PDB file of C-alpha atoms in Angstrom:
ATOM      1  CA  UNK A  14       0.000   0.000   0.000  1.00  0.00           C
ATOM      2  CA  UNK A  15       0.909   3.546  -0.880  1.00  0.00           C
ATOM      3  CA  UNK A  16      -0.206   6.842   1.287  1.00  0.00           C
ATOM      4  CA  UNK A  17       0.343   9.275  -1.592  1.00  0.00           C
ATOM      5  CA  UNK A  18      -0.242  12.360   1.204  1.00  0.00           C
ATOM      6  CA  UNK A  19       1.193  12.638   4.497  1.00  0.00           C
ATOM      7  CA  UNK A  20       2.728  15.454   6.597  1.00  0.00           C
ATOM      8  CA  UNK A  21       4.338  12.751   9.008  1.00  0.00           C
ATOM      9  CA  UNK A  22       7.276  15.218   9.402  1.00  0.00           C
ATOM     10  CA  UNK A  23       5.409  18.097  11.387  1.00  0.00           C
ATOM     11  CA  UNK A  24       7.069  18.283  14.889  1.00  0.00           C
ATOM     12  CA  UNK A  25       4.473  19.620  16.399  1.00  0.00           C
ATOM     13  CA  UNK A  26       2.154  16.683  15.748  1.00  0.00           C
ATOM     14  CA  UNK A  27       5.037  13.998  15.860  1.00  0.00           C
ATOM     15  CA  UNK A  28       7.376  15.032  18.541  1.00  0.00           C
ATOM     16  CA  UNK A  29      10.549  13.678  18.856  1.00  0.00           C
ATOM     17  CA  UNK A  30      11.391  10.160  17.394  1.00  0.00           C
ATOM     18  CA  UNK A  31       7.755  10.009  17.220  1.00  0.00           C
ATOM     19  CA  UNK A  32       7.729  10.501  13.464  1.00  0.00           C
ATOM     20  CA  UNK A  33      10.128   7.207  13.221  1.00  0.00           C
ATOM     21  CA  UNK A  34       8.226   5.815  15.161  1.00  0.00           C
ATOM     22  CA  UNK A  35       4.784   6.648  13.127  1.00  0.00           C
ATOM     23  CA  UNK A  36       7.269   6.094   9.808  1.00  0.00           C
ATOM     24  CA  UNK A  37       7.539   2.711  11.467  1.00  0.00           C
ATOM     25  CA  UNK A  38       4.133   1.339  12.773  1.00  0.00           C
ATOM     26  CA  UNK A  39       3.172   2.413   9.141  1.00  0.00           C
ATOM     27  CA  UNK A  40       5.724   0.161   7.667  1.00  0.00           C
ATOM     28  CA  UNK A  41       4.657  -2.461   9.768  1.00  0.00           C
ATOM     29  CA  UNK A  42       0.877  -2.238   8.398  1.00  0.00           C
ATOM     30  CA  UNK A  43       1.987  -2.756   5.016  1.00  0.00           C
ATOM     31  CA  UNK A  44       2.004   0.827   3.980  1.00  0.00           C
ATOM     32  CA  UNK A  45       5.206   0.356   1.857  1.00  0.00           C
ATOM     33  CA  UNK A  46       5.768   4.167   0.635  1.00  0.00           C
ATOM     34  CA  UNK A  47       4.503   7.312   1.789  1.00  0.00           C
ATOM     35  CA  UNK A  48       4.628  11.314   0.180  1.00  0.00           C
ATOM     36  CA  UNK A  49       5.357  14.042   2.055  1.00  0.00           C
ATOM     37  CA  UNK A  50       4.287  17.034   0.417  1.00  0.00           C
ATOM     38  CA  UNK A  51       5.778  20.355   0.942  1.00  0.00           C
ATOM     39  CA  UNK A  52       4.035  22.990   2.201  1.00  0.00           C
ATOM     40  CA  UNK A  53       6.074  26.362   3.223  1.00  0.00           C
ATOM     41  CA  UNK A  54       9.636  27.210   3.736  1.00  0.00           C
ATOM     42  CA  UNK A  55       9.700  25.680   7.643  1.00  0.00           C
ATOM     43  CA  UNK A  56       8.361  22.074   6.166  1.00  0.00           C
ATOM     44  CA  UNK A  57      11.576  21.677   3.799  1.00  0.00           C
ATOM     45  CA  UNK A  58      14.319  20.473   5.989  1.00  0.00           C
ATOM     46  CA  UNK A  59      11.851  18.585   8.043  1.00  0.00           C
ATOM     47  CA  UNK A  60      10.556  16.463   5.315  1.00  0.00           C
ATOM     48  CA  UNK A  61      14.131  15.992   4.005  1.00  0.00           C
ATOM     49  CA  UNK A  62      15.287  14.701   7.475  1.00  0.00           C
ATOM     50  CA  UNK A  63      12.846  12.153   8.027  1.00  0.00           C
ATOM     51  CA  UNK A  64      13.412  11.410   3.975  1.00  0.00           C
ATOM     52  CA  UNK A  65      17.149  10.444   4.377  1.00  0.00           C
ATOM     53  CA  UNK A  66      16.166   7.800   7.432  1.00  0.00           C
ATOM     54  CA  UNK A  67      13.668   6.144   5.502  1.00  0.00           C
ATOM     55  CA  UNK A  68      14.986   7.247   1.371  1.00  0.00           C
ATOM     56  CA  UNK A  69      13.204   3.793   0.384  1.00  0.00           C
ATOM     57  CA  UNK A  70       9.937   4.225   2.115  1.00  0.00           C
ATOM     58  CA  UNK A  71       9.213   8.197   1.873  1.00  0.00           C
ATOM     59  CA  UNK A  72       9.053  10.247  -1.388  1.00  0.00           C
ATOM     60  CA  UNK A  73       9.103  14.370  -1.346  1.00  0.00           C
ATOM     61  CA  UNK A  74       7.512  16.929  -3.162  1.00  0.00           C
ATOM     62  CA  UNK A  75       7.921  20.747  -3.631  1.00  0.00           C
ATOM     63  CA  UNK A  76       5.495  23.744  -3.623  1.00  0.00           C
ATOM     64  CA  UNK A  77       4.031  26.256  -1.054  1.00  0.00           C
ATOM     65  CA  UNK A  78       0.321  25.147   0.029  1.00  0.00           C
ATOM     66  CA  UNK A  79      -2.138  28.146  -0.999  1.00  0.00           C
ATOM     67  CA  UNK A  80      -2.862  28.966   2.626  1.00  0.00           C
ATOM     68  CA  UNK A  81       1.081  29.470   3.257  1.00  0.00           C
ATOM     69  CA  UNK A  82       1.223  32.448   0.539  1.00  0.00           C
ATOM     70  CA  UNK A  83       2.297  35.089   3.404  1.00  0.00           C
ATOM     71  CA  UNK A  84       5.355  38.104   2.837  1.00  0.00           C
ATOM     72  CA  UNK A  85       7.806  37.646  -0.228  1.00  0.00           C
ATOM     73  CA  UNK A  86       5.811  34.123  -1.202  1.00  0.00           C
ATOM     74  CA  UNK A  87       7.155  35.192  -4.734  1.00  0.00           C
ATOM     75  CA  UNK A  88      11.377  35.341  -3.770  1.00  0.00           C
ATOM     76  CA  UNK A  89      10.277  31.711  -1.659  1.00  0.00           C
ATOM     77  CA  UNK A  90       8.735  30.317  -5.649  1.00  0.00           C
ATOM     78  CA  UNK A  91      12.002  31.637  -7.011  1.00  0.00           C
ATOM     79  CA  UNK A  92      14.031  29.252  -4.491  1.00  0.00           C
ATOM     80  CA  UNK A  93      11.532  26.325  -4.660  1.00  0.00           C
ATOM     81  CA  UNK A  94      11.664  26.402  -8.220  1.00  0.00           C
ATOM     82  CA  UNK A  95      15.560  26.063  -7.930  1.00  0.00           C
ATOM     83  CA  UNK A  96      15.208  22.652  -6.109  1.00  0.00           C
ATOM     84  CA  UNK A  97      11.386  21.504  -8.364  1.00  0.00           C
ATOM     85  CA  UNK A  98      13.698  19.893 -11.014  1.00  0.00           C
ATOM     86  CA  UNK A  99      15.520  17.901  -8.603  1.00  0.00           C
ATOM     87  CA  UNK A 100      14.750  14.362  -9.475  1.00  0.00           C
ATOM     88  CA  UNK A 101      14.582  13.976  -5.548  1.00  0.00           C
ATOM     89  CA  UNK A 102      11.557  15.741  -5.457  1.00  0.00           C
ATOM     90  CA  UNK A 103       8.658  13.214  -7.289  1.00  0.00           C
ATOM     91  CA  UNK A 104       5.971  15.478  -7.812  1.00  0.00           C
ATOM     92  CA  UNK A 105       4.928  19.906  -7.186  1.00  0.00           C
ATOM     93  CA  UNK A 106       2.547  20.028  -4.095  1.00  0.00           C
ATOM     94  CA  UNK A 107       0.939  20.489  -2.648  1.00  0.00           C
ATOM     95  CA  UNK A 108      -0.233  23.840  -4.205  1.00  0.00           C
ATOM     96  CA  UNK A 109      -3.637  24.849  -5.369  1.00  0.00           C
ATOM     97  CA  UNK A 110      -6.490  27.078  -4.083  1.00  0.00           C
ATOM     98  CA  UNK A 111      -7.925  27.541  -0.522  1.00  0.00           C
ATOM     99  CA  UNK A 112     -11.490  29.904  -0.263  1.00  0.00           C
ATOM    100  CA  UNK A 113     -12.713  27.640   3.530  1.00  0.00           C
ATOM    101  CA  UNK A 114     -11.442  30.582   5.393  1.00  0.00           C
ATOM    102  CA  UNK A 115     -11.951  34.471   5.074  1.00  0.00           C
ATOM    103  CA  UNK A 116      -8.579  35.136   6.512  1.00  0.00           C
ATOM    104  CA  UNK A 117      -7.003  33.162   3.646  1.00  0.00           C
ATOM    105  CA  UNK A 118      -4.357  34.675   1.173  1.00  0.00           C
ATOM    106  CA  UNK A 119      -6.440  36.899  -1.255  1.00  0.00           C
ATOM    107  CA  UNK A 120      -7.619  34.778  -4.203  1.00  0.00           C
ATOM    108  CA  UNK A 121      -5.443  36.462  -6.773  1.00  0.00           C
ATOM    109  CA  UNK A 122      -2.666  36.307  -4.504  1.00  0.00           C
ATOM    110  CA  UNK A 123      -3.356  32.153  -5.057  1.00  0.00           C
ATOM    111  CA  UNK A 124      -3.902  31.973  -8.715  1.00  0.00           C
ATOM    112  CA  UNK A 125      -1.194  33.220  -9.615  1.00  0.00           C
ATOM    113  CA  UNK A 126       1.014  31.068  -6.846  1.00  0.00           C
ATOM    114  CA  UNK A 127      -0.891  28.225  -8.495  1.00  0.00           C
ATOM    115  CA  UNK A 128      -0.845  29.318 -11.925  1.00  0.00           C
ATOM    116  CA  UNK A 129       3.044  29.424 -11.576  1.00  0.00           C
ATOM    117  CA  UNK A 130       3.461  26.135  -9.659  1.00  0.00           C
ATOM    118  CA  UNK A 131       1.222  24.690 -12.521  1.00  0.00           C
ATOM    119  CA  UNK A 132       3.878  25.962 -15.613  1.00  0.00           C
ATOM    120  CA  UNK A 133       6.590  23.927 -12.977  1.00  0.00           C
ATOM    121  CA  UNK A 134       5.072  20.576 -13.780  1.00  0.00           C
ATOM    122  CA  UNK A 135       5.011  21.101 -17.026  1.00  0.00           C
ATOM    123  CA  UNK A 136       8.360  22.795 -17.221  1.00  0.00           C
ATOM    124  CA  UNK A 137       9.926  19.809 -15.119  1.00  0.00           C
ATOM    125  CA  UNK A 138       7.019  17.403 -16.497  1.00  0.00           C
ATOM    126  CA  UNK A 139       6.384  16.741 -12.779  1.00  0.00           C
ATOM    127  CA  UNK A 140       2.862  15.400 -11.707  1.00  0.00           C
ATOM    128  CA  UNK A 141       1.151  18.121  -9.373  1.00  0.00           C
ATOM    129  CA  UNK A 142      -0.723  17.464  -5.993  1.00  0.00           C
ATOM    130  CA  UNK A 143      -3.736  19.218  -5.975  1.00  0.00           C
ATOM    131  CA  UNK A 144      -5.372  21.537  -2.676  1.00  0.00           C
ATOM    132  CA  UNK A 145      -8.407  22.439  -3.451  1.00  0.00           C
ATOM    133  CA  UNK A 146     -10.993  23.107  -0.416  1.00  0.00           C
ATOM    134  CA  UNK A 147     -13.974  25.117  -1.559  1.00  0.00           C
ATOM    135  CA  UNK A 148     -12.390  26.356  -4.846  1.00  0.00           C
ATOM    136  CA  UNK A 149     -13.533  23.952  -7.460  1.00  0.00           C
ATOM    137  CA  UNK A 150     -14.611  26.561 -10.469  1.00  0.00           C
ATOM    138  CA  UNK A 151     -11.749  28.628  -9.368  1.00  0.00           C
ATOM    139  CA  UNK A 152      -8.986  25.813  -9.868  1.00  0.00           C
ATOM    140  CA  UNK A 153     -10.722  23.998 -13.198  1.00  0.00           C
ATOM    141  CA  UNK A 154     -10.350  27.816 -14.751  1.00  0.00           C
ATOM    142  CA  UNK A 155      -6.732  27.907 -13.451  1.00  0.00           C
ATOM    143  CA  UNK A 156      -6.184  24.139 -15.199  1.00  0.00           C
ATOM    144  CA  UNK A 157      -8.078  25.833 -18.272  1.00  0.00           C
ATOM    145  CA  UNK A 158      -5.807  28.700 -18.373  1.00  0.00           C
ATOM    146  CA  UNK A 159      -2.529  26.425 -18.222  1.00  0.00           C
ATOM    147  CA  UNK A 160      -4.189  24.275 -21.136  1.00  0.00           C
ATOM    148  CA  UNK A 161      -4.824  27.495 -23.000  1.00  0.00           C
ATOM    149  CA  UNK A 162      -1.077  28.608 -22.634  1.00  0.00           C
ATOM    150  CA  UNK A 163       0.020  24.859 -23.716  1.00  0.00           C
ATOM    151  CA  UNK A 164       1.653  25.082 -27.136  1.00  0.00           C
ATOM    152  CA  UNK A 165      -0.376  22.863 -29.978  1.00  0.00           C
ATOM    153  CA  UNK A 166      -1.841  19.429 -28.971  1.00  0.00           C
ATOM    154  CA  UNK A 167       0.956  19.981 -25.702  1.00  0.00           C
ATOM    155  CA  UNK A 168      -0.865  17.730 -22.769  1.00  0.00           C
ATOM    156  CA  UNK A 169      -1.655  18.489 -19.525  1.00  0.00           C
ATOM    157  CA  UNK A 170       0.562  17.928 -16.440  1.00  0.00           C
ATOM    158  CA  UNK A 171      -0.712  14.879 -14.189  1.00  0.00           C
ATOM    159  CA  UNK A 172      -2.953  15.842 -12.090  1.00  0.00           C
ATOM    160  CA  UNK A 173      -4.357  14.575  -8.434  1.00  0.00           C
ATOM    161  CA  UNK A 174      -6.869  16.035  -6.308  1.00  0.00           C
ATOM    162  CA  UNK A 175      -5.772  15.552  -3.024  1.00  0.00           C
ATOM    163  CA  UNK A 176      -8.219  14.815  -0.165  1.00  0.00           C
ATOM    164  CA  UNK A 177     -11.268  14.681  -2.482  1.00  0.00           C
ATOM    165  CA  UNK A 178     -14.111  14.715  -0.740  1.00  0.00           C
ATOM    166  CA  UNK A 179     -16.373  15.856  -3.384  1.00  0.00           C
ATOM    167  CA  UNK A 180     -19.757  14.372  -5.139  1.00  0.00           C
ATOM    168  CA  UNK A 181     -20.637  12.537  -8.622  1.00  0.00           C
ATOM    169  CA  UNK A 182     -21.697  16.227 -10.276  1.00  0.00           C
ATOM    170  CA  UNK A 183     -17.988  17.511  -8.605  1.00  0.00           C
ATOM    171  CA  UNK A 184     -15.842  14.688 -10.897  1.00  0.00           C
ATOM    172  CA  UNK A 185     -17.887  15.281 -13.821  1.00  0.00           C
ATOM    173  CA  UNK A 186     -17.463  18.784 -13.424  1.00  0.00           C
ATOM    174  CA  UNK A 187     -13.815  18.160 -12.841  1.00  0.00           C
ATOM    175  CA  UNK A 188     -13.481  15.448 -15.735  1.00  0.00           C
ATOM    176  CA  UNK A 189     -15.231  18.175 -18.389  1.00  0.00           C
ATOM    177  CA  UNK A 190     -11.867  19.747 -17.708  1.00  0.00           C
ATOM    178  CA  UNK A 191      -8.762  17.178 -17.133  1.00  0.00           C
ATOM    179  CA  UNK A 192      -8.842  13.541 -16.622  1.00  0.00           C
ATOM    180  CA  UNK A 193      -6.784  13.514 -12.685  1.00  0.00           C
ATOM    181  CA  UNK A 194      -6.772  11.120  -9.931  1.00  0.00           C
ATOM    182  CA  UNK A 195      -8.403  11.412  -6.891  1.00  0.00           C
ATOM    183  CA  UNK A 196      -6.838  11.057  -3.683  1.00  0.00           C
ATOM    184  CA  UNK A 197      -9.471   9.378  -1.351  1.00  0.00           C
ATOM    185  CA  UNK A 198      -8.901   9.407   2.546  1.00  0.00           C
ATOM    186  CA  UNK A 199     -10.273   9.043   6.174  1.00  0.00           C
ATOM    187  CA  UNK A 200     -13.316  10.784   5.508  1.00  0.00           C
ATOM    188  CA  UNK A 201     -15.061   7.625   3.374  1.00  0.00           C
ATOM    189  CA  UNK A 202     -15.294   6.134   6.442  1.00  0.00           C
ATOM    190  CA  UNK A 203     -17.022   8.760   8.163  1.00  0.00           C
ATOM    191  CA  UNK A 204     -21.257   7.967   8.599  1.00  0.00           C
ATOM    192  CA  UNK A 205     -21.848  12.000   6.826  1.00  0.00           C
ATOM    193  CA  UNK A 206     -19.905  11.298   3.878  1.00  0.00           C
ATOM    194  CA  UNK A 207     -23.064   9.526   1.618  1.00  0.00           C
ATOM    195  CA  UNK A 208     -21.915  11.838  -1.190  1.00  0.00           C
ATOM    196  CA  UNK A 209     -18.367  10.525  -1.258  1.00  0.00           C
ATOM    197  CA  UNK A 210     -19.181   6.959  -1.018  1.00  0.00           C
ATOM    198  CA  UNK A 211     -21.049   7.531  -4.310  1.00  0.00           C
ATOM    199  CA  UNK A 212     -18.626   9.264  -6.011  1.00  0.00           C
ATOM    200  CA  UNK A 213     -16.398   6.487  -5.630  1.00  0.00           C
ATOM    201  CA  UNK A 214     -18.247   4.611  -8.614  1.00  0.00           C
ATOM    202  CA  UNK A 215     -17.987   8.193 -11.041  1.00  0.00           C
ATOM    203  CA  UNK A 216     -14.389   7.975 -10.118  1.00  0.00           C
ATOM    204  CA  UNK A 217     -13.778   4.157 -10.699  1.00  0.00           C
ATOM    205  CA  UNK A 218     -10.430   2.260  -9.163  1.00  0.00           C
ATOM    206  CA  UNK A 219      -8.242   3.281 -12.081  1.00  0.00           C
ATOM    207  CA  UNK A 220      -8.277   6.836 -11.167  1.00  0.00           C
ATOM    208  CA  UNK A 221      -7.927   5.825  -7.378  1.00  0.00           C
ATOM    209  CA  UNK A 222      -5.171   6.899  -4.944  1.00  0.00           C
ATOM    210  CA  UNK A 223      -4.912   6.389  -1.322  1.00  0.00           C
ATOM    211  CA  UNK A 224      -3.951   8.484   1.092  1.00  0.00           C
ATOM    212  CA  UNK A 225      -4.190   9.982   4.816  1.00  0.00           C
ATOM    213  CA  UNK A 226      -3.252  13.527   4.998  1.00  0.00           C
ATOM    214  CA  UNK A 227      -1.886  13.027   8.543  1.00  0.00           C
ATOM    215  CA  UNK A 228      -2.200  14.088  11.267  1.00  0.00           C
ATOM    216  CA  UNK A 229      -5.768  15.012  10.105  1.00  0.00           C
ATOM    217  CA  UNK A 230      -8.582  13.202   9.146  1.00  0.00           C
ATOM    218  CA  UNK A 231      -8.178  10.001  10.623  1.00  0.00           C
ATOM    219  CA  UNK A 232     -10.514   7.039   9.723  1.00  0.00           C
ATOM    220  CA  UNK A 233     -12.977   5.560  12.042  1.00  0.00           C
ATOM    221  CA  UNK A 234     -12.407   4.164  14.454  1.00  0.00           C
ATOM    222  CA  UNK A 235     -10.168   6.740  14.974  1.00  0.00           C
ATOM    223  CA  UNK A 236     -11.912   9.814  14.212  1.00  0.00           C
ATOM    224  CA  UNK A 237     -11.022  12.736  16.161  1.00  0.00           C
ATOM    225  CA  UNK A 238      -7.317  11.254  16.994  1.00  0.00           C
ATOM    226  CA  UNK A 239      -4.265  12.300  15.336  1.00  0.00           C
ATOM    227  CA  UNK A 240      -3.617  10.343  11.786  1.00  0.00           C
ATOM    228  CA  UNK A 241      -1.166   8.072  10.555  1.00  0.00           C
ATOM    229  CA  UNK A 242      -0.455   6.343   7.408  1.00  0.00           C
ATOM    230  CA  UNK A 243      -0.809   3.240   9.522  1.00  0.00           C
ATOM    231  CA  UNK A 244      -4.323   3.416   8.988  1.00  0.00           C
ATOM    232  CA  UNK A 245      -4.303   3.584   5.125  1.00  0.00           C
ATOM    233  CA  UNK A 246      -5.703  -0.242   5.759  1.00  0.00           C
ATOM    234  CA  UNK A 247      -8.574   1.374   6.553  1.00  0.00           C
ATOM    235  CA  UNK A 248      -9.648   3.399   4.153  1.00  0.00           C
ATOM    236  CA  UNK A 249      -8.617   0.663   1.440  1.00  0.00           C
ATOM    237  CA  UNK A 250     -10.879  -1.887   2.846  1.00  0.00           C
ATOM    238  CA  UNK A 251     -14.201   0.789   3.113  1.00  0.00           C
ATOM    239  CA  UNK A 252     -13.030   1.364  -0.431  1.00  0.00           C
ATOM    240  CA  UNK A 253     -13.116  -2.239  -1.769  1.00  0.00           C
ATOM    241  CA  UNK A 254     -16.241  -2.478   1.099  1.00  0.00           C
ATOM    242  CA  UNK A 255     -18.160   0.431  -1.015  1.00  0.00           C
ATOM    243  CA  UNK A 256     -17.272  -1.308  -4.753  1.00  0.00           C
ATOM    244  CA  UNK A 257     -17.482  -4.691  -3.979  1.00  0.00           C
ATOM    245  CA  UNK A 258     -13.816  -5.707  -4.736  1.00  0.00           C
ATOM    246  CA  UNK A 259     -11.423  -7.732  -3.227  1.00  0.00           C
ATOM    247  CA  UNK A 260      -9.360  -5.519  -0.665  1.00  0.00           C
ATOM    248  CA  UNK A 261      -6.150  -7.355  -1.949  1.00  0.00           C
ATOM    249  CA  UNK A 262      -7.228  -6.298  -6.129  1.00  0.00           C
ATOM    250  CA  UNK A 263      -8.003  -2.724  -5.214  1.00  0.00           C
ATOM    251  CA  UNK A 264      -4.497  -2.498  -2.983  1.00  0.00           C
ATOM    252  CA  UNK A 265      -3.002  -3.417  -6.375  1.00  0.00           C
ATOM    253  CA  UNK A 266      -4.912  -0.864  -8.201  1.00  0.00           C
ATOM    254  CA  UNK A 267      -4.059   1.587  -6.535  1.00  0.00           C
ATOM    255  CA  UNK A 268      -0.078   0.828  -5.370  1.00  0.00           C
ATOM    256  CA  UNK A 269      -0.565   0.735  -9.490  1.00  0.00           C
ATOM    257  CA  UNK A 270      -2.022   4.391 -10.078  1.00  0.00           C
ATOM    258  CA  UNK A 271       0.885   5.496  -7.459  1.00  0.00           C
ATOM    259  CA  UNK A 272       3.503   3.709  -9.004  1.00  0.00           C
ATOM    260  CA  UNK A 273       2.356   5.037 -12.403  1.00  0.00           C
ATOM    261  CA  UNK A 274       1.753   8.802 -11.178  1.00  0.00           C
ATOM    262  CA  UNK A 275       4.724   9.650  -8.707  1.00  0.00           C
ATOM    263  CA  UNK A 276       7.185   6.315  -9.282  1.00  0.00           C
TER     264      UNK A 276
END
C-alpha cells in the first residue's frame, strides 16, 4: 500500500522520534511508501530529514500550500523552483487554491502562486498534488488557463486532487476539464460522507489513490485522533467495502495508479 499524502514530518504533531516511530508502525501495516508534500519554507528540511532515514519508504515533493502564501511568497517560488527539477523531489505540491477561510491569502494572490506552480510541472514534467478546499470553479479555470497557454496538442501535467471529498456532479465537473486522480482518505469512512461513497463509482479504481493527509482526518475508528499512514488499511478496505472488490485487487490498483503517477 501507498499513502500518496502525508505530513508525518510536522514536529508539532510527531514530537521527537515520534515521526520514526509513526514512519515505522506504518511500515509495519503494510504501507510500503509514503509522500510528504511540501508545504512552506519551515516544512523543507523537516521532510528531508525524516526522507534520508527512511529514502526507500518516503518520497518528497515541492510547492508552497495556498494557505502558506504570506510576505515575499514570490522570492520563496524563485528558491523552490531552484530545487522543483531535482529528481529527488517526485511530484509539485501540494499547491492549489484555498477559499474555507476568510482570513485566507487573497484569491489572486493564489492563482497566480498556483498558476506558476502549474507551468513547474510542465516545465519539469512533474505530476502536481492538488489543494483544493472550496475552490472547485476557481482551480478547473486555473487548469483551463494552463491548457490554453500549452503550445499545440501539448498535454496536460498529471494531475491529483488531493483529499477529495467531493460528489458525482464535482468529478464530472472536474473530468469536463482534465482527466486527474483522486486522492481518497479518512473521511469515506465517516457515517456524513453519503456523497463521497457515491462518487467512488464516477471515479472508478483506475483513477484511485490512497492516502491519509496526517495528522488530520483520521478514519474511524479513529476519528477525532491524530492520523497516521498506519491506517491507510482502513480506508482501502471501506473502499473495496463500497465497490465490492477484493481488498487485496483494489491495494493493487491503486499501489498501481501510485507507481504510475509519482514512481
Amino acid at each position: 500500500m501507498i499513502d500518496t499524502h502525508c505530513h508525518l514530518y510536522l514536529a508539532g504533531d510527531f514530537p521527537g522520534d515520534e515521526c520514526y516511530d509513526a514512519m515505522n508502525r506504518a511500515i509495519a501495516s503494510g504501507v510500503t511508501r509514503m509522500v510528504f508534500p511540501n508545504v512552506d519554507r519551515d516544512s523543507l528540511e523537516p521532510i528531508r530529514r525524516l526522507h534520508e532515514v527512511y529514502p526507500f519508504n518516503s518520497a518528497m515533493a515541492i510547492g508552497i500550500h495556498p494557505t502558506e502564501l504570506h510576505g515575499d511568497w514570490e522570492a520563496l517560488l524563485d528558491e523552490f523552483e531552484q530545487l522543483a527539477p531535482s529528481p529527488e523531489f517526485v511530484a509539485i505540491g501540494e499547491v492549489g487554491i484555498d477559499l474555507h477561510f476568510d482570513d485566507n491569502p487573497p484569491l489572486e494572490t493564489q492563482r497566480r502562486a498556483f498558476a506558476r506552480q502549474l507551468d513547474w510541472a510542465v516545465k519539469y514534467d512533474k505530476p502536481v498534488i492538488i489543494h483544493c478546499r472550496d475552490a472547485r470553479d476557481e482551480v478547473l479555470q486555473c487548469i483551463v488557463e494552463l491548457r490554453d497557454r500549452l503550445p499545440g496538442n501539448a498535454p496536460l501535467p498529471r494531475l491529483v486532487f488531493h483529499s477529495f471529498t467531493g460528489t458525482p456532479d464535482d468529478v464530472r465537473a472536474i473530468r469536463r476539464v482534465c482527466d486527474p486522480m483522486f486522492g481518497i482518505n479518512g473521511v469515506v469512512t465517516f457515517k456524513n460522507a453519503p456523497d463521497l461513497r457515491e462518487a467512488l463509482h464516477e471515479i472508478g479504481p483506475d483513477r484511485m489513490l490512497l492516502e491519509t493527509d496526517a495528522p488530520w482526518l483520521a478514519p474511524v475508528p479513529h476519528r477525532g485522533q491524530r492520523n497516521e499512514s498506519a491506517y491507510i488499511p482502513l480506508i482501502l478496505n471501506r473502499i473495496a467495502e463500497e465497490l465490492k472488490m477484493p481488498a487485496d485487487e483494489m491495494e493493487r490498483i491503486t499501489d498501481s495508479n501510485a507507481t504510475s503517477l509519482f514512481f
